[in-house]
């Protein structure tokens, strides 16, 4: 609020063990840039019967005991990858004849860099009739399964506009086909537009 002279003022309440005069003296020493605070006790009380609230000092909460860590890995990401003390575990899966049957009627395609991964599966399954399955094989490849081997070979030779625009090259599945990279979604908050690149 402003006074008739244009000076700003406000009313505050204190919960302190200090005297009113001591608080005002301390506040009168404070400057904000070229402005000085002037503190005065109020001259008139709105309710003279109203008692000042008793000073209540709340007990400080006890700090919570931190759980003891049984193991803390202080290595960096690079050190963890280059560490040879703990050999990597490899899990092997023995394929059964049913697995080989659907893989033999599948194509492995390398996904183009400008393709929208979120809609790729739906787009491929919707636009090509003979396709019965779609699976991501890592971040840059996909396995496209057809209803039979003849339709798979026909599409490999003739192709379609969806397959040509979505994949850089297609080839029949072979035993050595594997994921060369991982597929993960990373959410980064506050990233400027200049950082939205590959």
PDB file of C-alpha atoms in Angstrom:
ATOM      1  CA  UNK A   1       0.000   0.000   0.000  1.00  0.00           C
ATOM      2  CA  UNK A   2       0.985   3.652  -0.355  1.00  0.00           C
ATOM      3  CA  UNK A   3       0.696   6.596   1.998  1.00  0.00           C
ATOM      4  CA  UNK A   4      -0.652  10.006   0.940  1.00  0.00           C
ATOM      5  CA  UNK A   5       2.960  10.995   0.208  1.00  0.00           C
ATOM      6  CA  UNK A   6       3.445   7.979  -2.063  1.00  0.00           C
ATOM      7  CA  UNK A   7       5.597   5.939   0.335  1.00  0.00           C
ATOM      8  CA  UNK A   8       4.958   2.245   0.532  1.00  0.00           C
ATOM      9  CA  UNK A   9       4.116   0.584   3.841  1.00  0.00           C
ATOM     10  CA  UNK A  10       2.878  -2.678   5.303  1.00  0.00           C
ATOM     11  CA  UNK A  11       2.051  -4.336   8.610  1.00  0.00           C
ATOM     12  CA  UNK A  12       3.870  -7.427   9.865  1.00  0.00           C
ATOM     13  CA  UNK A  13       3.575  -9.677  12.924  1.00  0.00           C
ATOM     14  CA  UNK A  14       6.550 -11.142  14.766  1.00  0.00           C
ATOM     15  CA  UNK A  15       7.014 -14.310  16.746  1.00  0.00           C
ATOM     16  CA  UNK A  16      10.228 -13.529  18.568  1.00  0.00           C
ATOM     17  CA  UNK A  17      11.676 -13.465  22.062  1.00  0.00           C
ATOM     18  CA  UNK A  18      13.289 -10.073  21.343  1.00  0.00           C
ATOM     19  CA  UNK A  19      11.723  -6.805  22.433  1.00  0.00           C
ATOM     20  CA  UNK A  20       9.756  -4.791  19.917  1.00  0.00           C
ATOM     21  CA  UNK A  21      12.238  -1.918  20.049  1.00  0.00           C
ATOM     22  CA  UNK A  22      15.194  -4.249  19.402  1.00  0.00           C
ATOM     23  CA  UNK A  23      13.512  -5.722  16.331  1.00  0.00           C
ATOM     24  CA  UNK A  24      12.740  -2.263  14.942  1.00  0.00           C
ATOM     25  CA  UNK A  25      16.327  -1.101  15.567  1.00  0.00           C
ATOM     26  CA  UNK A  26      17.667  -4.128  13.657  1.00  0.00           C
ATOM     27  CA  UNK A  27      15.280  -3.575  10.733  1.00  0.00           C
ATOM     28  CA  UNK A  28      16.188   0.114  10.499  1.00  0.00           C
ATOM     29  CA  UNK A  29      19.762  -0.874   9.579  1.00  0.00           C
ATOM     30  CA  UNK A  30      18.683  -2.712   6.372  1.00  0.00           C
ATOM     31  CA  UNK A  31      19.108  -1.128   2.936  1.00  0.00           C
ATOM     32  CA  UNK A  32      17.816  -2.411  -0.428  1.00  0.00           C
ATOM     33  CA  UNK A  33      19.939  -0.723  -3.077  1.00  0.00           C
ATOM     34  CA  UNK A  34      19.156   2.978  -2.420  1.00  0.00           C
ATOM     35  CA  UNK A  35      16.056   2.287  -0.302  1.00  0.00           C
ATOM     36  CA  UNK A  36      16.146   2.051   3.473  1.00  0.00           C
ATOM     37  CA  UNK A  37      13.671   0.124   5.603  1.00  0.00           C
ATOM     38  CA  UNK A  38      11.989   2.104   8.373  1.00  0.00           C
ATOM     39  CA  UNK A  39      10.329   0.032  11.061  1.00  0.00           C
ATOM     40  CA  UNK A  40       8.059   1.502  13.749  1.00  0.00           C
ATOM     41  CA  UNK A  41       5.791  -0.167  16.271  1.00  0.00           C
ATOM     42  CA  UNK A  42       2.098   0.244  15.451  1.00  0.00           C
ATOM     43  CA  UNK A  43       0.390   3.153  17.130  1.00  0.00           C
ATOM     44  CA  UNK A  44      -3.128   1.782  17.215  1.00  0.00           C
ATOM     45  CA  UNK A  45      -4.407  -1.757  17.746  1.00  0.00           C
ATOM     46  CA  UNK A  46      -7.503  -2.886  15.877  1.00  0.00           C
ATOM     47  CA  UNK A  47      -8.721  -5.002  18.781  1.00  0.00           C
ATOM     48  CA  UNK A  48      -7.400  -3.878  22.165  1.00  0.00           C
ATOM     49  CA  UNK A  49      -8.759  -6.999  23.890  1.00  0.00           C
ATOM     50  CA  UNK A  50      -6.938  -9.256  21.537  1.00  0.00           C
ATOM     51  CA  UNK A  51      -3.974 -10.889  23.217  1.00  0.00           C
ATOM     52  CA  UNK A  52      -0.705 -11.491  21.510  1.00  0.00           C
ATOM     53  CA  UNK A  53      -0.246 -15.152  20.668  1.00  0.00           C
ATOM     54  CA  UNK A  54       2.067 -17.021  22.955  1.00  0.00           C
ATOM     55  CA  UNK A  55       5.368 -17.864  21.436  1.00  0.00           C
ATOM     56  CA  UNK A  56       5.321 -21.551  20.531  1.00  0.00           C
ATOM     57  CA  UNK A  57       8.641 -23.092  19.658  1.00  0.00           C
ATOM     58  CA  UNK A  58       8.172 -26.291  17.748  1.00  0.00           C
ATOM     59  CA  UNK A  59      10.627 -29.054  18.514  1.00  0.00           C
ATOM     60  CA  UNK A  60      13.065 -29.729  15.718  1.00  0.00           C
ATOM     61  CA  UNK A  61      12.401 -33.070  14.015  1.00  0.00           C
ATOM     62  CA  UNK A  62      15.094 -35.652  14.463  1.00  0.00           C
ATOM     63  CA  UNK A  63      17.028 -36.353  11.262  1.00  0.00           C
ATOM     64  CA  UNK A  64      16.051 -39.619   9.684  1.00  0.00           C
ATOM     65  CA  UNK A  65      18.633 -42.340   9.882  1.00  0.00           C
ATOM     66  CA  UNK A  66      20.004 -43.061   6.427  1.00  0.00           C
ATOM     67  CA  UNK A  67      19.906 -46.730   5.445  1.00  0.00           C
ATOM     68  CA  UNK A  68      23.286 -48.389   5.303  1.00  0.00           C
ATOM     69  CA  UNK A  69      24.394 -49.154   1.777  1.00  0.00           C
ATOM     70  CA  UNK A  70      25.598 -52.685   1.322  1.00  0.00           C
ATOM     71  CA  UNK A  71      27.215 -51.872  -2.030  1.00  0.00           C
ATOM     72  CA  UNK A  72      28.053 -48.615  -3.766  1.00  0.00           C
ATOM     73  CA  UNK A  73      29.541 -48.685  -7.222  1.00  0.00           C
ATOM     74  CA  UNK A  74      31.682 -45.573  -7.663  1.00  0.00           C
ATOM     75  CA  UNK A  75      32.914 -46.493 -11.133  1.00  0.00           C
ATOM     76  CA  UNK A  76      32.150 -44.303 -14.122  1.00  0.00           C
ATOM     77  CA  UNK A  77      30.156 -45.638 -17.073  1.00  0.00           C
ATOM     78  CA  UNK A  78      33.316 -46.079 -19.149  1.00  0.00           C
ATOM     79  CA  UNK A  79      35.082 -47.914 -16.302  1.00  0.00           C
ATOM     80  CA  UNK A  80      32.102 -50.232 -15.866  1.00  0.00           C
ATOM     81  CA  UNK A  81      32.147 -51.131 -19.574  1.00  0.00           C
ATOM     82  CA  UNK A  82      35.901 -51.675 -19.718  1.00  0.00           C
ATOM     83  CA  UNK A  83      36.069 -53.672 -16.472  1.00  0.00           C
ATOM     84  CA  UNK A  84      37.229 -57.226 -17.184  1.00  0.00           C
ATOM     85  CA  UNK A  85      36.912 -58.533 -13.613  1.00  0.00           C
ATOM     86  CA  UNK A  86      33.244 -59.382 -14.111  1.00  0.00           C
ATOM     87  CA  UNK A  87      32.811 -61.220 -17.429  1.00  0.00           C
ATOM     88  CA  UNK A  88      29.593 -60.544 -19.301  1.00  0.00           C
ATOM     89  CA  UNK A  89      26.963 -63.239 -19.000  1.00  0.00           C
ATOM     90  CA  UNK A  90      25.575 -64.512 -22.275  1.00  0.00           C
ATOM     91  CA  UNK A  91      22.207 -66.241 -22.380  1.00  0.00           C
ATOM     92  CA  UNK A  92      21.709 -68.690 -25.200  1.00  0.00           C
ATOM     93  CA  UNK A  93      18.274 -69.783 -26.355  1.00  0.00           C
ATOM     94  CA  UNK A  94      17.987 -73.049 -28.209  1.00  0.00           C
ATOM     95  CA  UNK A  95      15.424 -72.504 -30.958  1.00  0.00           C
ATOM     96  CA  UNK A  96      12.731 -75.094 -31.579  1.00  0.00           C
ATOM     97  CA  UNK A  97      11.312 -76.101 -35.009  1.00  0.00           C
ATOM     98  CA  UNK A  98       8.314 -73.756 -34.548  1.00  0.00           C
ATOM     99  CA  UNK A  99      10.684 -70.805 -34.118  1.00  0.00           C
ATOM    100  CA  UNK A 100      12.555 -71.648 -37.294  1.00  0.00           C
ATOM    101  CA  UNK A 101       9.309 -72.075 -39.212  1.00  0.00           C
ATOM    102  CA  UNK A 102       8.110 -68.486 -38.746  1.00  0.00           C
ATOM    103  CA  UNK A 103      11.629 -67.070 -39.047  1.00  0.00           C
ATOM    104  CA  UNK A 104      12.097 -68.774 -42.428  1.00  0.00           C
ATOM    105  CA  UNK A 105       9.105 -66.782 -43.738  1.00  0.00           C
ATOM    106  CA  UNK A 106      10.432 -63.493 -42.308  1.00  0.00           C
ATOM    107  CA  UNK A 107      12.426 -60.581 -43.666  1.00  0.00           C
ATOM    108  CA  UNK A 108      14.964 -58.562 -41.688  1.00  0.00           C
ATOM    109  CA  UNK A 109      14.971 -54.877 -42.605  1.00  0.00           C
ATOM    110  CA  UNK A 110      17.185 -51.968 -41.618  1.00  0.00           C
ATOM    111  CA  UNK A 111      14.970 -49.030 -40.619  1.00  0.00           C
ATOM    112  CA  UNK A 112      15.613 -45.687 -42.305  1.00  0.00           C
ATOM    113  CA  UNK A 113      16.786 -42.824 -40.089  1.00  0.00           C
ATOM    114  CA  UNK A 114      13.791 -40.544 -40.789  1.00  0.00           C
ATOM    115  CA  UNK A 115      11.101 -43.117 -39.928  1.00  0.00           C
ATOM    116  CA  UNK A 116       8.666 -42.598 -37.026  1.00  0.00           C
ATOM    117  CA  UNK A 117       9.219 -45.669 -34.833  1.00  0.00           C
ATOM    118  CA  UNK A 118       5.998 -45.139 -32.882  1.00  0.00           C
ATOM    119  CA  UNK A 119       3.822 -45.680 -35.981  1.00  0.00           C
ATOM    120  CA  UNK A 120       6.055 -47.979 -38.035  1.00  0.00           C
ATOM    121  CA  UNK A 121       4.515 -51.292 -36.894  1.00  0.00           C
ATOM    122  CA  UNK A 122       0.936 -50.098 -37.410  1.00  0.00           C
ATOM    123  CA  UNK A 123       1.743 -48.638 -40.831  1.00  0.00           C
ATOM    124  CA  UNK A 124       3.427 -51.831 -42.100  1.00  0.00           C
ATOM    125  CA  UNK A 125       0.725 -54.195 -40.780  1.00  0.00           C
ATOM    126  CA  UNK A 126      -2.084 -51.996 -42.148  1.00  0.00           C
ATOM    127  CA  UNK A 127      -0.743 -51.470 -45.681  1.00  0.00           C
ATOM    128  CA  UNK A 128       0.591 -54.929 -46.570  1.00  0.00           C
ATOM    129  CA  UNK A 129      -1.901 -57.809 -46.497  1.00  0.00           C
ATOM    130  CA  UNK A 130       0.342 -60.862 -46.251  1.00  0.00           C
ATOM    131  CA  UNK A 131       2.220 -59.634 -43.160  1.00  0.00           C
ATOM    132  CA  UNK A 132       1.182 -61.379 -39.927  1.00  0.00           C
ATOM    133  CA  UNK A 133       3.884 -60.190 -37.508  1.00  0.00           C
ATOM    134  CA  UNK A 134       6.254 -57.319 -36.816  1.00  0.00           C
ATOM    135  CA  UNK A 135       9.017 -57.250 -34.185  1.00  0.00           C
ATOM    136  CA  UNK A 136      11.784 -54.778 -33.468  1.00  0.00           C
ATOM    137  CA  UNK A 137      15.225 -56.347 -33.593  1.00  0.00           C
ATOM    138  CA  UNK A 138      17.193 -53.716 -31.719  1.00  0.00           C
ATOM    139  CA  UNK A 139      16.927 -50.028 -32.544  1.00  0.00           C
ATOM    140  CA  UNK A 140      17.737 -50.090 -36.241  1.00  0.00           C
ATOM    141  CA  UNK A 141      16.268 -53.370 -37.485  1.00  0.00           C
ATOM    142  CA  UNK A 142      12.889 -55.097 -37.604  1.00  0.00           C
ATOM    143  CA  UNK A 143      11.685 -58.627 -38.340  1.00  0.00           C
ATOM    144  CA  UNK A 144       8.659 -58.733 -40.664  1.00  0.00           C
ATOM    145  CA  UNK A 145       6.835 -62.081 -40.745  1.00  0.00           C
ATOM    146  CA  UNK A 146       4.624 -63.126 -43.659  1.00  0.00           C
ATOM    147  CA  UNK A 147       1.821 -65.686 -43.806  1.00  0.00           C
ATOM    148  CA  UNK A 148       3.925 -67.985 -46.019  1.00  0.00           C
ATOM    149  CA  UNK A 149       7.337 -68.129 -47.627  1.00  0.00           C
ATOM    150  CA  UNK A 150       6.039 -67.528 -51.167  1.00  0.00           C
ATOM    151  CA  UNK A 151       4.455 -64.172 -50.261  1.00  0.00           C
ATOM    152  CA  UNK A 152       7.679 -63.195 -48.422  1.00  0.00           C
ATOM    153  CA  UNK A 153       9.804 -63.936 -51.516  1.00  0.00           C
ATOM    154  CA  UNK A 154       7.311 -62.119 -53.754  1.00  0.00           C
ATOM    155  CA  UNK A 155       7.457 -58.951 -51.640  1.00  0.00           C
ATOM    156  CA  UNK A 156      11.244 -59.169 -51.505  1.00  0.00           C
ATOM    157  CA  UNK A 157      11.408 -59.119 -55.326  1.00  0.00           C
ATOM    158  CA  UNK A 158       8.532 -56.729 -56.116  1.00  0.00           C
ATOM    159  CA  UNK A 159       8.554 -54.728 -52.891  1.00  0.00           C
ATOM    160  CA  UNK A 160       5.994 -52.113 -51.887  1.00  0.00           C
ATOM    161  CA  UNK A 161       6.036 -48.369 -51.367  1.00  0.00           C
ATOM    162  CA  UNK A 162       5.749 -48.733 -47.565  1.00  0.00           C
ATOM    163  CA  UNK A 163       8.641 -51.176 -47.340  1.00  0.00           C
ATOM    164  CA  UNK A 164      10.805 -49.096 -49.692  1.00  0.00           C
ATOM    165  CA  UNK A 165      10.269 -45.853 -47.751  1.00  0.00           C
ATOM    166  CA  UNK A 166      10.571 -47.435 -44.289  1.00  0.00           C
ATOM    167  CA  UNK A 167      13.593 -49.711 -44.765  1.00  0.00           C
ATOM    168  CA  UNK A 168      16.958 -49.085 -46.393  1.00  0.00           C
ATOM    169  CA  UNK A 169      17.399 -52.752 -47.335  1.00  0.00           C
ATOM    170  CA  UNK A 170      15.515 -56.003 -46.762  1.00  0.00           C
ATOM    171  CA  UNK A 171      16.870 -59.539 -46.731  1.00  0.00           C
ATOM    172  CA  UNK A 172      15.525 -62.951 -45.752  1.00  0.00           C
ATOM    173  CA  UNK A 173      16.178 -64.003 -42.168  1.00  0.00           C
ATOM    174  CA  UNK A 174      19.313 -66.095 -41.634  1.00  0.00           C
ATOM    175  CA  UNK A 175      20.695 -67.765 -38.551  1.00  0.00           C
ATOM    176  CA  UNK A 176      23.329 -65.061 -38.058  1.00  0.00           C
ATOM    177  CA  UNK A 177      20.798 -62.190 -37.896  1.00  0.00           C
ATOM    178  CA  UNK A 178      21.014 -60.396 -34.561  1.00  0.00           C
ATOM    179  CA  UNK A 179      20.380 -57.069 -32.880  1.00  0.00           C
ATOM    180  CA  UNK A 180      23.386 -54.790 -33.230  1.00  0.00           C
ATOM    181  CA  UNK A 181      22.053 -52.048 -30.959  1.00  0.00           C
ATOM    182  CA  UNK A 182      19.456 -51.512 -28.236  1.00  0.00           C
ATOM    183  CA  UNK A 183      16.076 -49.841 -28.460  1.00  0.00           C
ATOM    184  CA  UNK A 184      15.255 -47.531 -25.538  1.00  0.00           C
ATOM    185  CA  UNK A 185      13.112 -44.459 -24.973  1.00  0.00           C
ATOM    186  CA  UNK A 186      14.826 -41.636 -23.082  1.00  0.00           C
ATOM    187  CA  UNK A 187      12.789 -38.738 -21.676  1.00  0.00           C
ATOM    188  CA  UNK A 188      14.816 -35.535 -21.244  1.00  0.00           C
ATOM    189  CA  UNK A 189      13.095 -32.519 -19.688  1.00  0.00           C
ATOM    190  CA  UNK A 190      14.230 -28.980 -20.485  1.00  0.00           C
ATOM    191  CA  UNK A 191      16.309 -29.895 -23.542  1.00  0.00           C
ATOM    192  CA  UNK A 192      16.565 -26.891 -25.901  1.00  0.00           C
ATOM    193  CA  UNK A 193      15.470 -27.364 -29.514  1.00  0.00           C
ATOM    194  CA  UNK A 194      19.075 -27.229 -30.717  1.00  0.00           C
ATOM    195  CA  UNK A 195      19.678 -30.499 -28.846  1.00  0.00           C
ATOM    196  CA  UNK A 196      16.845 -32.348 -30.601  1.00  0.00           C
ATOM    197  CA  UNK A 197      19.035 -34.188 -33.043  1.00  0.00           C
ATOM    198  CA  UNK A 198      20.110 -37.755 -33.574  1.00  0.00           C
TER     199      UNK A 198
END
